[in-house]
Amino acid sequence: MLEWSETDLAVRDAVREFIDKEIRPHVDALESGDMEPYPIIRKLFKTFGIDVMAKEALDKRLARLRAGEQPSGKGGGGMFGNSSGGMGFVVISELCRVSMGLVTGMGVSLGLTVPTIQSRGTLAQQERWLPGLVTYEKIGAWAITEPDSGSDAFGGMKSYVVRDGDDYILNGQKTFITNGPDADVVVVYAKLDEPGVAPRDRKVLTFVLDKGMEGFEQSKPFRKMGIHSSRTGELFFNNVRLGRDRLLGETEDNRSGDGRDSARSSFATERIGVAAMALGVIEECLRLSVDYAKTRKLWGQEIAQFQLIQLKLAQMEVARMNVRNILFRVIESAEQGKPISLAEASAIKWYCSQAATDVAMEAVQLFGGNGYMTEYRVEQLARDAKSLMIYAGSNEIQITHVARGLLSDS
């Protein structure tokens, strides 16, 4: 794949028109928290029929399951339903040019919560939770991270469940949870309290919680450096009683493996998505920087005539080309049915997030004092881009995954 298809470009132009009309005028309200992010995405979905496509894809999947068939993992009504090619990535990158937080919230709900229930849940569980989630009528959250775990997500996990008859009792805490303050449905990873088994080695189970359950508390949104239109918070579990119907697969021996296996597959998906997010940031920074360099004058000439400014612009363009080509590699792999390995997904996330952050910081520098001011927007892009180096696993842990992949192949 060397270029976007005509369909992708048509989608891009239509989405840009929607963004210019429905999102750009409200960026300040989204950044301040005066406007919730979810209604805008719902309007986007209705405008382009994404909600209908997702519902139709889910209905077909559920029908096959009811007939006793085992459907493929594709097209289950997750991120953008049955959309093929680069459509979903085009939507993501275009949104990230204006408000990355919108994508962050949408990605966790549709790209993590939905696929986890879809891949690990029984037919009854999928029928129970997916219809509202795939259309974004209900908001999903995906809870692994804890205050003391950091990159050691499973080894440092302290949230636990104890068997109580046929039920489980959940206690613990999760933090940095995207959509946490508002989520209607939450996928929670917790360790089974197994006497005689070392805490680090205990089985990880996956449960689904609904807002308002007794003992389940959702915090107010955190104040953050960037991605302000994504609402992030903490979750608290105080003796939350969970029936077996809330344990995904309704068995401790899920056919999809331990909860660790489920999470690792989601990690790869999440990291690949960073490429599209980074591309949006880079393209917007480059557009703003080129326009500014042509209009800003110093010593009687446009700053675009200065070689150091030209160097910054050229480096931004090289970053754009590299990240775009990486994204094309991802799209081609999906079309050919060849999944990206966790090591390659980590490499993609590491490189693209660093490239986006570098480009955004150079854009701020190119704008000088104006770049530090909110009205010129590159400061927001720089704050948002930095989150990509932490989001979906810090870049330091990505390096470890890349190295392990190399060493295991040798």
Coordinates of C-alpha atoms in Angstrom, one line a residue:
M1 CA 0.0 0.0 0.0
L2 CA 1.6 3.2 -1.2
E3 CA -1.3 5.7 -0.9
W4 CA -4.8 6.1 0.6
S5 CA -7.5 4.6 -1.6
E6 CA -10.1 6.9 -3.2
T7 CA -12.6 5.6 -0.6
D8 CA -10.3 6.5 2.2
L9 CA -9.7 10.0 0.8
A10 CA -13.5 10.5 0.4
V11 CA -14.0 9.5 4.0
R12 CA -11.2 11.8 5.1
D13 CA -12.7 14.8 3.4
A14 CA -16.2 14.1 4.8
V15 CA -14.8 13.6 8.3
R16 CA -12.8 16.8 8.0
E17 CA -15.9 18.7 7.1
F18 CA -17.7 17.2 10.1
I19 CA -14.8 18.1 12.4
D20 CA -14.6 21.7 11.1
K21 CA -18.3 22.2 11.8
E22 CA -18.9 20.1 14.9
I23 CA -15.6 19.9 16.8
R24 CA -13.2 22.7 16.1
P25 CA -15.7 25.4 17.5
H26 CA -15.9 23.4 20.7
V27 CA -12.2 22.6 21.4
D28 CA -12.0 25.1 24.3
A29 CA -15.1 23.7 25.9
L30 CA -13.8 20.1 25.5
E31 CA -10.4 21.1 26.9
S32 CA -11.9 22.8 29.9
G33 CA -14.3 20.0 30.7
D34 CA -17.4 22.1 30.2
M35 CA -18.4 19.8 27.4
E36 CA -18.5 16.0 27.7
P37 CA -16.8 14.2 24.8
Y38 CA -19.3 11.3 24.3
P39 CA -22.2 13.2 22.5
I40 CA -19.9 14.4 19.8
I41 CA -18.7 10.9 18.9
R42 CA -22.3 9.7 19.0
K43 CA -23.2 12.4 16.5
L44 CA -20.2 11.4 14.3
F45 CA -21.4 7.8 14.4
K46 CA -24.9 8.8 13.4
T47 CA -23.8 11.1 10.6
F48 CA -21.7 8.5 8.9
G49 CA -23.8 5.4 9.8
I50 CA -21.0 3.9 11.9
D51 CA -23.5 3.0 14.6
V52 CA -25.6 1.1 12.1
M53 CA -22.7 -0.7 10.6
A54 CA -21.5 -1.8 14.1
K55 CA -25.0 -3.0 15.1
E56 CA -25.4 -5.0 11.8
A57 CA -22.0 -6.6 12.3
L58 CA -22.8 -7.5 15.9
D59 CA -26.2 -8.9 14.9
K60 CA -24.6 -11.2 12.3
R61 CA -22.0 -12.4 14.7
L62 CA -24.6 -13.2 17.4
A63 CA -26.8 -15.0 14.8
R64 CA -23.8 -17.2 13.9
L65 CA -23.1 -17.9 17.6
R66 CA -26.8 -18.9 18.1
A67 CA -26.6 -21.2 15.2
G68 CA -23.7 -23.0 16.8
E69 CA -21.0 -21.5 14.4
Q70 CA -17.7 -20.1 15.6
P71 CA -17.4 -16.7 13.9
S72 CA -14.1 -15.2 13.0
G73 CA -12.7 -12.5 15.2
K74 CA -13.4 -9.9 12.6
G75 CA -16.4 -7.7 12.3
G76 CA -17.9 -8.2 15.7
G77 CA -19.1 -4.7 16.0
G78 CA -15.9 -3.4 17.7
M79 CA -14.0 -0.3 16.5
F80 CA -16.1 0.8 13.4
G81 CA -17.9 -2.5 13.0
N82 CA -17.1 -4.2 9.7
S83 CA -15.2 -1.3 8.1
S84 CA -12.3 -2.5 5.9
G85 CA -9.1 -0.9 4.7
G86 CA -8.0 2.3 6.2
M87 CA -11.4 3.9 7.0
G88 CA -11.1 3.5 10.8
F89 CA -7.5 4.7 10.8
V90 CA -8.5 7.8 8.7
V91 CA -11.2 8.7 11.2
I92 CA -8.8 8.3 14.1
S93 CA -6.0 10.4 12.6
E94 CA -8.4 13.1 11.6
L95 CA -9.9 13.4 15.0
C96 CA -6.4 13.5 16.6
R97 CA -5.5 16.5 14.6
V98 CA -8.1 18.4 16.7
S99 CA -8.8 16.6 19.9
M100 CA -6.9 13.4 20.7
G101 CA -8.9 12.8 23.9
L102 CA -12.0 12.0 21.8
V103 CA -10.1 9.1 20.2
T104 CA -8.7 7.9 23.5
G105 CA -12.1 7.5 25.1
M106 CA -13.6 6.0 22.0
G107 CA -10.6 3.6 21.5
V108 CA -10.8 2.2 25.0
S109 CA -14.6 1.7 24.8
L110 CA -14.7 0.2 21.3
G111 CA -11.2 -1.1 20.8
L112 CA -10.6 -2.7 24.2
T113 CA -13.8 -3.2 26.2
V114 CA -15.8 -4.5 23.3
P115 CA -13.2 -7.0 21.9
T116 CA -12.5 -8.4 25.4
I117 CA -16.2 -9.2 26.0
Q118 CA -16.5 -10.4 22.4
S119 CA -13.5 -12.8 22.6
R120 CA -13.9 -14.1 26.2
G121 CA -17.7 -13.8 26.8
T122 CA -20.4 -16.4 26.4
L123 CA -23.2 -15.8 24.0
A124 CA -25.4 -14.6 26.8
Q125 CA -22.8 -12.2 28.0
Q126 CA -22.2 -10.8 24.5
E127 CA -26.0 -10.3 24.1
R128 CA -26.2 -8.6 27.5
W129 CA -23.4 -6.0 27.1
L130 CA -22.4 -5.6 23.5
P131 CA -25.5 -4.0 21.8
G132 CA -25.2 -0.8 23.9
L133 CA -21.4 -0.6 23.7
V134 CA -20.9 -1.1 19.9
T135 CA -23.1 1.9 19.0
Y136 CA -21.4 4.0 21.8
E137 CA -24.8 4.5 23.4
K138 CA -23.0 3.1 26.5
I139 CA -19.5 3.9 27.5
G140 CA -17.0 1.2 28.3
A141 CA -13.8 1.1 30.4
W142 CA -11.0 -1.4 30.6
A143 CA -9.4 -1.6 34.0
I144 CA -5.9 -3.2 34.6
T145 CA -3.6 -0.4 35.9
E146 CA -3.3 0.0 39.7
P147 CA -1.5 2.7 41.8
D148 CA 1.5 0.5 42.6
S149 CA 1.7 -1.7 39.5
G150 CA 2.9 0.6 36.7
S151 CA 4.5 -1.3 33.9
D152 CA 4.4 -4.5 36.1
A153 CA 0.7 -4.7 35.4
F154 CA 0.2 -8.3 36.5
G155 CA 3.0 -8.9 39.0
G156 CA 2.0 -5.8 40.9
M157 CA -1.7 -6.3 40.7
K158 CA -3.4 -6.3 44.1
S159 CA -7.1 -6.2 43.2
Y160 CA -8.4 -9.7 44.1
V161 CA -11.5 -11.8 44.2
V162 CA -12.4 -14.4 46.8
R163 CA -14.8 -17.3 46.0
D164 CA -18.0 -17.1 48.0
G165 CA -20.2 -20.0 47.0
D166 CA -21.1 -19.5 43.4
D167 CA -20.2 -15.8 43.6
Y168 CA -17.0 -13.8 43.9
I169 CA -16.2 -10.9 46.2
L170 CA -14.0 -8.2 44.6
N171 CA -11.8 -5.8 46.5
G172 CA -9.1 -3.4 45.3
Q173 CA -8.5 -0.2 43.3
K174 CA -7.7 0.8 39.7
T175 CA -6.2 4.0 38.5
F176 CA -5.5 6.0 35.3
I177 CA -8.7 4.4 33.9
T178 CA -9.8 6.1 30.6
N179 CA -13.6 6.7 30.8
G180 CA -13.5 5.6 34.4
P181 CA -15.6 8.5 35.8
D182 CA -18.4 7.9 33.3
A183 CA -18.3 4.3 32.2
D184 CA -21.5 2.3 32.1
V185 CA -19.7 -1.0 31.6
V186 CA -16.3 -1.8 33.0
V187 CA -14.1 -4.8 32.2
V188 CA -12.0 -5.5 35.4
Y189 CA -8.9 -7.7 35.7
A190 CA -8.4 -9.1 39.2
K191 CA -6.4 -12.0 40.8
L192 CA -8.0 -15.0 42.3
D193 CA -7.2 -15.4 46.0
E194 CA -5.5 -18.8 45.9
P195 CA -4.0 -20.0 49.2
G196 CA -0.6 -21.6 48.8
V197 CA 0.0 -19.9 45.4
A198 CA 2.5 -16.9 45.3
P199 CA 0.6 -13.6 44.7
R200 CA 2.5 -13.0 41.5
D201 CA 1.5 -16.4 40.1
R202 CA -2.2 -16.3 40.9
K203 CA -4.7 -16.7 38.2
V204 CA -6.0 -13.5 36.6
L205 CA -9.8 -13.4 36.0
T206 CA -11.8 -11.0 34.0
F207 CA -15.2 -9.6 35.1
V208 CA -17.7 -7.2 33.8
L209 CA -19.2 -4.6 36.2
D210 CA -22.1 -2.1 35.6
K211 CA -22.2 1.4 36.9
G212 CA -24.0 1.7 40.3
M213 CA -23.3 -1.7 41.7
E214 CA -23.1 -1.8 45.4
G215 CA -19.5 -1.3 46.6
F216 CA -18.3 0.0 43.2
E217 CA -17.3 3.6 43.2
Q218 CA -16.1 5.8 40.2
S219 CA -14.0 8.9 41.0
K220 CA -14.3 12.3 39.6
P221 CA -12.1 13.0 36.5
F222 CA -8.4 13.6 37.1
R223 CA -6.7 16.9 36.1
K224 CA -4.1 16.1 33.5
M225 CA -1.3 17.6 31.4
G226 CA -3.0 16.8 28.1
I227 CA -5.8 14.9 26.3
H228 CA -8.3 16.9 28.4
S229 CA -11.3 15.7 26.3
S230 CA -10.6 12.2 27.6
R231 CA -11.9 11.7 31.1
T232 CA -9.6 9.6 33.3
G233 CA -10.2 8.5 36.9
E234 CA -10.0 5.8 39.6
L235 CA -12.2 2.9 40.4
F236 CA -12.7 1.5 43.9
F237 CA -14.1 -2.0 44.8
N238 CA -15.3 -2.6 48.3
N239 CA -16.7 -6.1 48.7
V240 CA -18.4 -6.0 45.3
R241 CA -20.5 -9.2 44.9
L242 CA -20.1 -10.7 41.4
G243 CA -22.2 -13.5 40.2
R244 CA -20.6 -16.1 37.9
D245 CA -22.6 -14.5 35.1
R246 CA -20.1 -11.5 35.3
L247 CA -17.0 -13.7 35.0
L248 CA -16.2 -13.6 31.3
G249 CA -16.7 -17.1 29.9
E250 CA -18.5 -18.0 33.2
T251 CA -15.5 -20.3 34.0
E252 CA -12.1 -19.8 35.6
D253 CA -10.6 -21.8 32.7
N254 CA -11.6 -19.5 29.8
R255 CA -11.1 -21.0 26.3
S256 CA -9.2 -17.8 25.5
G257 CA -6.7 -18.5 28.2
D258 CA -5.8 -16.7 31.4
G259 CA -6.7 -13.0 31.8
R260 CA -3.0 -12.2 31.0
D261 CA -3.5 -13.6 27.5
S262 CA -6.5 -11.5 26.9
A263 CA -4.8 -8.4 28.0
R264 CA -1.7 -9.0 26.0
S265 CA -3.7 -9.3 22.8
S266 CA -5.4 -6.0 23.7
F267 CA -2.0 -4.4 24.3
A268 CA -1.0 -5.1 20.7
T269 CA -4.2 -3.6 19.4
E270 CA -3.8 -0.5 21.6
R271 CA -0.2 0.0 20.5
I272 CA -0.9 -0.3 16.8
G273 CA -3.6 2.4 17.1
V274 CA -1.0 4.8 18.3
A275 CA 0.4 5.0 14.7
A276 CA -2.9 6.6 13.5
M277 CA -3.1 8.9 16.5
A278 CA 0.5 10.0 15.9
L279 CA -0.1 10.6 12.2
G280 CA -2.9 13.0 13.0
V281 CA -0.8 15.0 15.4
I282 CA 2.2 15.2 13.0
E283 CA 0.0 16.2 10.0
E284 CA -1.7 19.0 11.9
C285 CA 1.6 20.3 13.4
L286 CA 3.1 20.3 9.9
R287 CA 0.1 22.1 8.4
L288 CA 0.1 24.8 11.1
S289 CA 3.9 25.2 10.9
V290 CA 4.0 25.6 7.1
D291 CA 1.2 28.2 7.3
Y292 CA 2.9 30.1 10.1
A293 CA 6.4 30.0 8.4
K294 CA 4.9 31.6 5.3
T295 CA 3.1 34.4 7.1
R296 CA 5.4 35.2 10.1
K297 CA 8.1 37.8 9.2
L298 CA 11.4 38.7 10.8
W299 CA 14.0 41.0 9.5
G300 CA 11.8 41.8 6.6
Q301 CA 11.3 38.3 5.3
E302 CA 9.2 35.2 5.9
I303 CA 10.8 32.9 8.4
A304 CA 10.2 30.1 5.9
Q305 CA 13.3 31.5 4.1
F306 CA 15.6 30.7 7.1
Q307 CA 17.4 27.4 6.7
L308 CA 16.9 26.4 10.4
I309 CA 13.1 26.8 9.9
Q310 CA 13.4 24.8 6.6
L311 CA 15.2 22.0 8.5
K312 CA 12.4 21.8 11.1
L313 CA 9.8 21.6 8.4
A314 CA 11.8 18.9 6.5
Q315 CA 12.2 16.8 9.6
M316 CA 8.5 17.0 10.2
E317 CA 7.8 15.9 6.7
V318 CA 10.2 12.9 7.0
A319 CA 8.4 11.9 10.3
R320 CA 5.0 12.2 8.5
M321 CA 6.2 9.9 5.7
N322 CA 7.7 7.3 8.1
V323 CA 4.6 7.1 10.4
R324 CA 2.2 7.0 7.4
N325 CA 4.2 4.2 5.8
I326 CA 4.1 2.3 9.2
L327 CA 0.3 2.7 9.3
F328 CA 0.1 1.4 5.7
R329 CA 2.0 -1.7 6.8
V330 CA -0.5 -2.2 9.6
I331 CA -3.5 -1.9 7.2
E332 CA -1.9 -4.3 4.7
S333 CA -1.3 -6.9 7.4
A334 CA -4.9 -6.7 8.5
E335 CA -6.2 -7.1 5.0
Q336 CA -4.0 -10.1 4.5
G337 CA -5.1 -11.7 7.8
K338 CA -1.5 -11.5 9.3
P339 CA -1.6 -10.2 12.8
I340 CA 1.1 -7.9 14.0
S341 CA 3.2 -9.4 16.8
L342 CA 3.4 -7.8 20.2
A343 CA 7.1 -7.0 19.6
E344 CA 6.3 -5.3 16.3
A345 CA 3.3 -3.5 17.8
S346 CA 5.6 -2.2 20.6
A347 CA 8.1 -1.0 18.0
I348 CA 5.4 0.8 16.2
K349 CA 4.1 2.4 19.3
W350 CA 7.6 3.4 20.5
Y351 CA 8.7 5.0 17.2
C352 CA 5.4 6.7 16.3
S353 CA 4.8 8.2 19.7
Q354 CA 8.4 9.6 19.9
A355 CA 8.0 11.0 16.4
A356 CA 4.8 12.8 17.2
T357 CA 6.2 14.2 20.4
D358 CA 9.3 15.5 18.7
V359 CA 7.3 17.0 15.8
A360 CA 4.9 18.7 18.2
M361 CA 7.7 20.2 20.4
E362 CA 9.5 21.5 17.3
A363 CA 6.3 23.1 16.2
V364 CA 6.1 24.9 19.5
Q365 CA 9.7 26.0 19.0
L366 CA 9.0 27.2 15.5
F367 CA 6.1 29.3 16.7
G368 CA 8.4 30.8 19.4
G369 CA 6.5 32.7 22.1
N370 CA 3.2 32.3 20.1
G371 CA 3.7 28.5 20.3
Y372 CA 3.4 28.6 24.1
M373 CA 0.1 30.4 23.8
T374 CA -3.2 28.3 23.8
E375 CA -4.7 30.2 20.9
Y376 CA -2.1 28.9 18.4
R377 CA -3.0 25.3 19.2
V378 CA 0.5 23.8 18.8
E379 CA 0.8 23.8 22.6
Q380 CA -2.2 21.6 22.9
L381 CA -0.9 19.2 20.3
A382 CA 2.4 19.0 22.2
R383 CA 0.7 18.2 25.5
D384 CA -1.5 15.6 23.8
A385 CA 1.4 14.0 21.9
K386 CA 3.4 13.5 25.1
S387 CA 0.7 11.2 26.4
L388 CA 1.4 8.8 23.6
M389 CA 4.8 8.0 25.1
I390 CA 3.1 6.9 28.3
Y391 CA -0.3 5.7 27.0
A392 CA -0.6 1.9 26.2
G393 CA 2.5 1.2 28.2
S394 CA 5.5 3.5 28.6
N395 CA 8.0 3.7 25.8
E396 CA 10.6 2.2 28.1
I397 CA 8.6 -1.0 28.4
Q398 CA 8.1 -1.1 24.6
I399 CA 11.9 -1.3 24.2
T400 CA 11.9 -4.3 26.4
H401 CA 9.3 -6.0 24.3
V402 CA 11.1 -5.2 21.0
A403 CA 14.4 -6.6 22.4
R404 CA 12.7 -9.8 23.8
G405 CA 11.1 -10.4 20.3
L406 CA 14.6 -10.1 18.7
L407 CA 16.2 -12.4 21.2
S408 CA 13.5 -15.0 21.1
D409 CA 13.9 -15.3 17.4
S410 CA 17.7 -15.7 17.4

